[in-house]
Amino acid sequence: MKIDPDSSADFSAQIAKAIRDAIVAGDLMVDQRLPSEAELAEQFDVSRPTVREALKRLAAQSLIRTQRGATGGAFVNRLRFEDAYAQAVTTSTLLLSMNAVSFDVACEARYALERACAPLSAARRTPDHLATMRAEITRQSEPGLSDEAFCASDVTFHRALVDAAGNPMLSYQLAGAVEAMQPLMNMITFTARSRERIVMMHQNMVATLEARDALGTEAALAALESYTRDLGHTVVAERTNRKDRTKEKTA
Amino acid sequence: MKIDPDSSADFSAQIAKAIRDAIVAGDLMVDQRLPSEAELAEQFDVSRPTVREALKRLAAQSLIRTQRGATGGAFVNRLRFEDAYAQAVTTSTLLLSMNAVSFDVACEARYALERACAPLSAARRTPDHLATMRAEITRQSEPGLSDEAFCASDVTFHRALVDAAGNPMLSYQLAGAVEAMQPLMNMITFTARSRERIVMMHQNMVATLEARDALGTEAALAALESYTRDLGHTVVAERTNRKDRTKEKTA
DNA sequence: ACTTTTTAATTGTCTGGCATTTTAATGTCT
DNA sequence: AGACATTAAAATGCCAGACAATTAAAAAGT
C-alpha cells in the first residue's frame, strides 16, 4: 500500500482509500488489527495526525473501530446491518432534503419498494410480525397520541411489514428508504390526514398478510399510496393558495 | 452546539455528530461555510487537530467539502445521488461479504427490488433506454468478450432498466443494490452460465419494455431470477461434491 | 486601465509531548 | 502456591505550536 505525494488529494484521503480498498478486497479480514498509528505513520511516511485523520474517515463509515490500551488499536469492523441502516437513513434523508425531490417522486419510490416485499411478507409473516403490527395499530388508535408518536408508530408498523419478508438484505435496502421518507411524508401530510382512515388501511394490510393474500397486501399498499399522494397534493395546493392570497394582499 | 467532556465518546465523534445533526436539521444550509478550524476549536474548546478529525469524519460521508486558500474553509456539501450511490455500493458489498449472506437471500433481494420498478420502467422507458439496453445486448453477444466485460455490461443493462423508471430516488436505492450484488452473483455463476440464454432473456425484457408490457417484464425478471438461482445451486452442489471427493481421498 | 506584487486567511502537515486507558508482568503477602 | 497489589509498557486521545501550500483579495506599480 502506497500513496502518491504528488496527488492533489489529501494524504489522509489517500491513506483511507488504500486501507478501505484492502478491506473491500479482503486483504484485511474482519477483526484483524491494523498496525498502530505510529507504525502506519512510518509505513506511509507521514505524521501520526495525518494517519489519525485517515482512520477517523474509516471509522465514520463503520469500517474500523478503535480500542485504547495495551492491546488496543484499530480493528476491521464487521459491518452490521444496523450500522449500515443508520447510515442509509441519514444519507436518504439528506438526499431528499437537498435535492428538491418532489413529494410525488419520494412517495412513488417508497411504495414501489415496499410493494416489492409484499409477496415475500405474505408468504413468510410469522405471528410475531402480525402481533407487532396489531400493537402499533392499537397505539395509532389512541385518541391522545401526539403527531410525533403516531409517525413513529407508523414507521414501526411498516418496518414490521418489511421485516416479515424474512430477508435481511431486503430489510436493509427497504427500511432505509422507508424510514427516511416516512417522516418527510408525515410532516407534509399530518395536518390534513385522517388517522381513522390510515388505521383502517393498516388493519386491511394485517388481514391480507394473515390470509397470505399477497395481491391484497399490494392493493392495500397501493391504496395507501394513492391516499398519501392525494393528501400531498391537497397540502401543496393549500400552501399555493395561501401564498397567492399573501401576494394579493401585498400587491 | 456543545459537547460533553465526560462522555465516553471521542471529542471528534461528538463534534462530528453535533455538526451532522445541524446539517440534517437544516440549521446549516447547502454551500454554507462552516467556521474556520481555529474558530471551531475555540467554540468547542478543543484543539485544532481534534476539530480536523471531526471534519474528516464528515468529509468521509460527503457531508462537507473543504477548500484551501483565503476564502477557503469547510462547506456544507450538496449530497448528490452519485456520491450516495458510490457509498451505498461499498456498504452493500461489504455487508454481503462480511455477513455470510447466502446466495439465495442476495438473489431474492436483488430481483425483488428490480421487479419493483418494472411497472414504472414499462410505462416510462424512452427510446434512449431501449437503445442503451440493445447496445449492451449486442456487446454481450460478442464471442470474444471476457467474463469481466460481460459482467460490466450486465450491470449497465440492468442499470438502464432501473433508470427507465424515471425516478432518481428509486434509481439510487435500486442501483446500489443491483451493482453490489451483480458482481457477486456473476462471480458465482459465470463458470456455469449460458450467455446465449441470458442474452435471450435480456432481449425478452427489452421487447416487453418496448411494448409497455409491465407484466411481461416482471415475468422476464422472474425467469432470470429462477435461472440464476438454479445456476447458483448447481455451482454450490458441485463445490460440495468436490469437497466430499477431497475428503474421501484424504480419508 | 491593466498587470504585478504583496498580504492575509485558511487548510494541510509535522514535531513533540502529555494524559488516559488497558493489559501484562512483576512483586508481595498470606 | 495462590491471591492481590504495584508497576511497566503499549496504545489511543488530546494538545500546543509551528511551518508549508494555496488561494483570493488588496496594494502597488506600470
XYZ file of C-alpha atoms in Angstrom, chain A residues 10 12 20 23-24 28 30 49 52-54 56-61 63 66 68 76-81 84 87-88 90-101 104-106 108-110 112-113 115-117 120 124 165-170 172-174 176-177 180-181 229, chain B residues 10 12 20 23-24 28 30 49 52-54 56-61 63 66 68 76-81 84 87-88 90-101 104-106 108-110 112-113 115-117 120 124 165-170 172-174 176-177 180-181 229:
136
model
C -5.057 14.837 0.838
C -5.365 11.282 4.788
C -10.585 0.793 2.513
C -10.739 -4.206 3.380
C -13.099 -4.433 0.411
C -7.760 -7.272 5.756
C -12.808 -8.903 9.992
C -2.031 13.154 12.995
C -5.354 9.571 12.573
C -7.394 11.663 10.154
C -7.407 8.739 7.747
C -11.336 8.706 11.513
C -12.581 8.719 7.957
C -12.817 4.949 8.033
C -14.416 4.999 11.471
C -17.098 7.353 10.131
C -18.056 4.631 7.661
C -15.245 0.173 8.559
C -10.596 1.617 17.773
C -7.398 2.092 23.688
C -11.525 -4.098 10.923
C -15.159 -3.884 11.890
C -17.740 -6.436 10.899
C -20.212 -4.162 9.127
C -23.594 -4.894 10.675
C -26.922 -4.352 9.023
C -25.345 0.337 7.521
C -26.048 5.495 7.637
C -28.549 4.807 4.876
C -29.067 9.752 7.224
C -27.997 9.670 3.594
C -31.516 9.192 2.243
C -32.857 11.950 4.474
C -30.256 14.392 3.194
C -30.735 13.309 -0.400
C -34.410 14.104 -0.085
C -33.965 17.445 1.632
C -31.066 18.674 -0.517
C -32.151 17.671 -3.980
C -35.596 19.113 -4.315
C -37.097 15.667 -4.689
C -44.624 12.541 -5.747
C -41.210 11.142 -6.609
C -40.442 10.264 -2.991
C -43.647 6.694 -5.634
C -40.212 5.326 -4.765
C -41.197 4.472 -1.237
C -42.702 0.831 -5.164
C -40.048 -0.508 -2.818
C -44.710 -3.339 -2.615
C -41.650 -5.278 -3.727
C -41.610 -7.216 -0.493
C -42.496 -12.374 0.399
C -43.417 -15.680 5.412
C -40.248 -10.764 4.219
C -37.559 -12.580 6.193
C -34.702 -11.306 4.055
C -32.155 -9.188 5.948
C -30.642 -7.778 2.767
C -34.060 -6.666 1.604
C -31.655 -3.211 4.920
C -32.374 -1.779 1.498
C -36.029 -1.073 2.153
C -33.513 2.763 4.983
C -35.769 4.133 2.293
C -36.044 8.213 5.621
C -39.156 9.035 3.648
C -50.445 11.326 -2.758
C -14.308 10.805 21.421
C -14.030 14.304 17.423
C -24.036 16.445 11.285
C -26.903 19.794 8.776
C -29.683 17.210 8.917
C -26.648 24.635 8.179
C -26.117 23.758 1.453
C -6.284 18.577 15.284
C -9.875 18.358 11.954
C -10.573 14.736 12.860
C -14.239 15.633 13.232
C -12.629 14.383 8.178
C -15.373 12.175 9.541
C -17.959 14.401 7.877
C -15.948 14.577 4.673
C -15.900 10.771 4.548
C -19.698 10.883 4.395
C -21.449 15.911 4.074
C -13.010 21.675 2.098
C -7.817 25.795 0.840
C -21.860 22.015 3.557
C -21.930 19.761 0.546
C -24.989 19.190 -1.586
C -25.252 15.430 -1.331
C -25.577 14.142 -4.861
C -27.181 10.915 -5.892
C -24.578 8.488 -2.116
C -21.153 4.812 -0.770
C -24.152 2.503 -0.998
C -19.300 -0.068 -0.980
C -21.544 -0.635 2.007
C -23.695 -3.241 0.292
C -20.634 -5.052 -0.997
C -19.158 -5.280 2.488
C -22.466 -6.263 4.024
C -22.655 -9.170 1.605
C -19.085 -10.305 2.068
C -18.962 -9.900 5.843
C -22.300 -11.301 6.910
C -22.456 -14.682 5.295
C -25.484 -13.683 3.249
C -30.386 -17.275 -2.309
C -31.013 -14.352 0.045
C -28.955 -11.959 -2.056
C -34.061 -12.856 -3.852
C -33.475 -9.329 -2.582
C -31.924 -8.172 -5.822
C -37.497 -8.347 -5.648
C -36.100 -4.812 -5.833
C -39.173 -6.146 -10.165
C -40.410 -3.214 -8.085
C -39.527 -0.794 -10.842
C -42.698 2.181 -13.883
C -41.808 5.486 -18.903
C -38.392 4.082 -14.199
C -37.578 7.799 -14.316
C -37.385 8.145 -10.557
C -33.968 9.232 -9.266
C -34.753 8.224 -5.701
C -35.700 4.758 -6.858
C -30.445 5.443 -6.080
C -31.978 2.788 -3.865
C -32.017 0.076 -6.502
C -26.796 0.411 -5.203
C -28.287 -2.969 -4.516
C -23.307 -4.534 -5.329
C -24.944 -7.890 -5.879
C -30.833 -19.391 -8.606
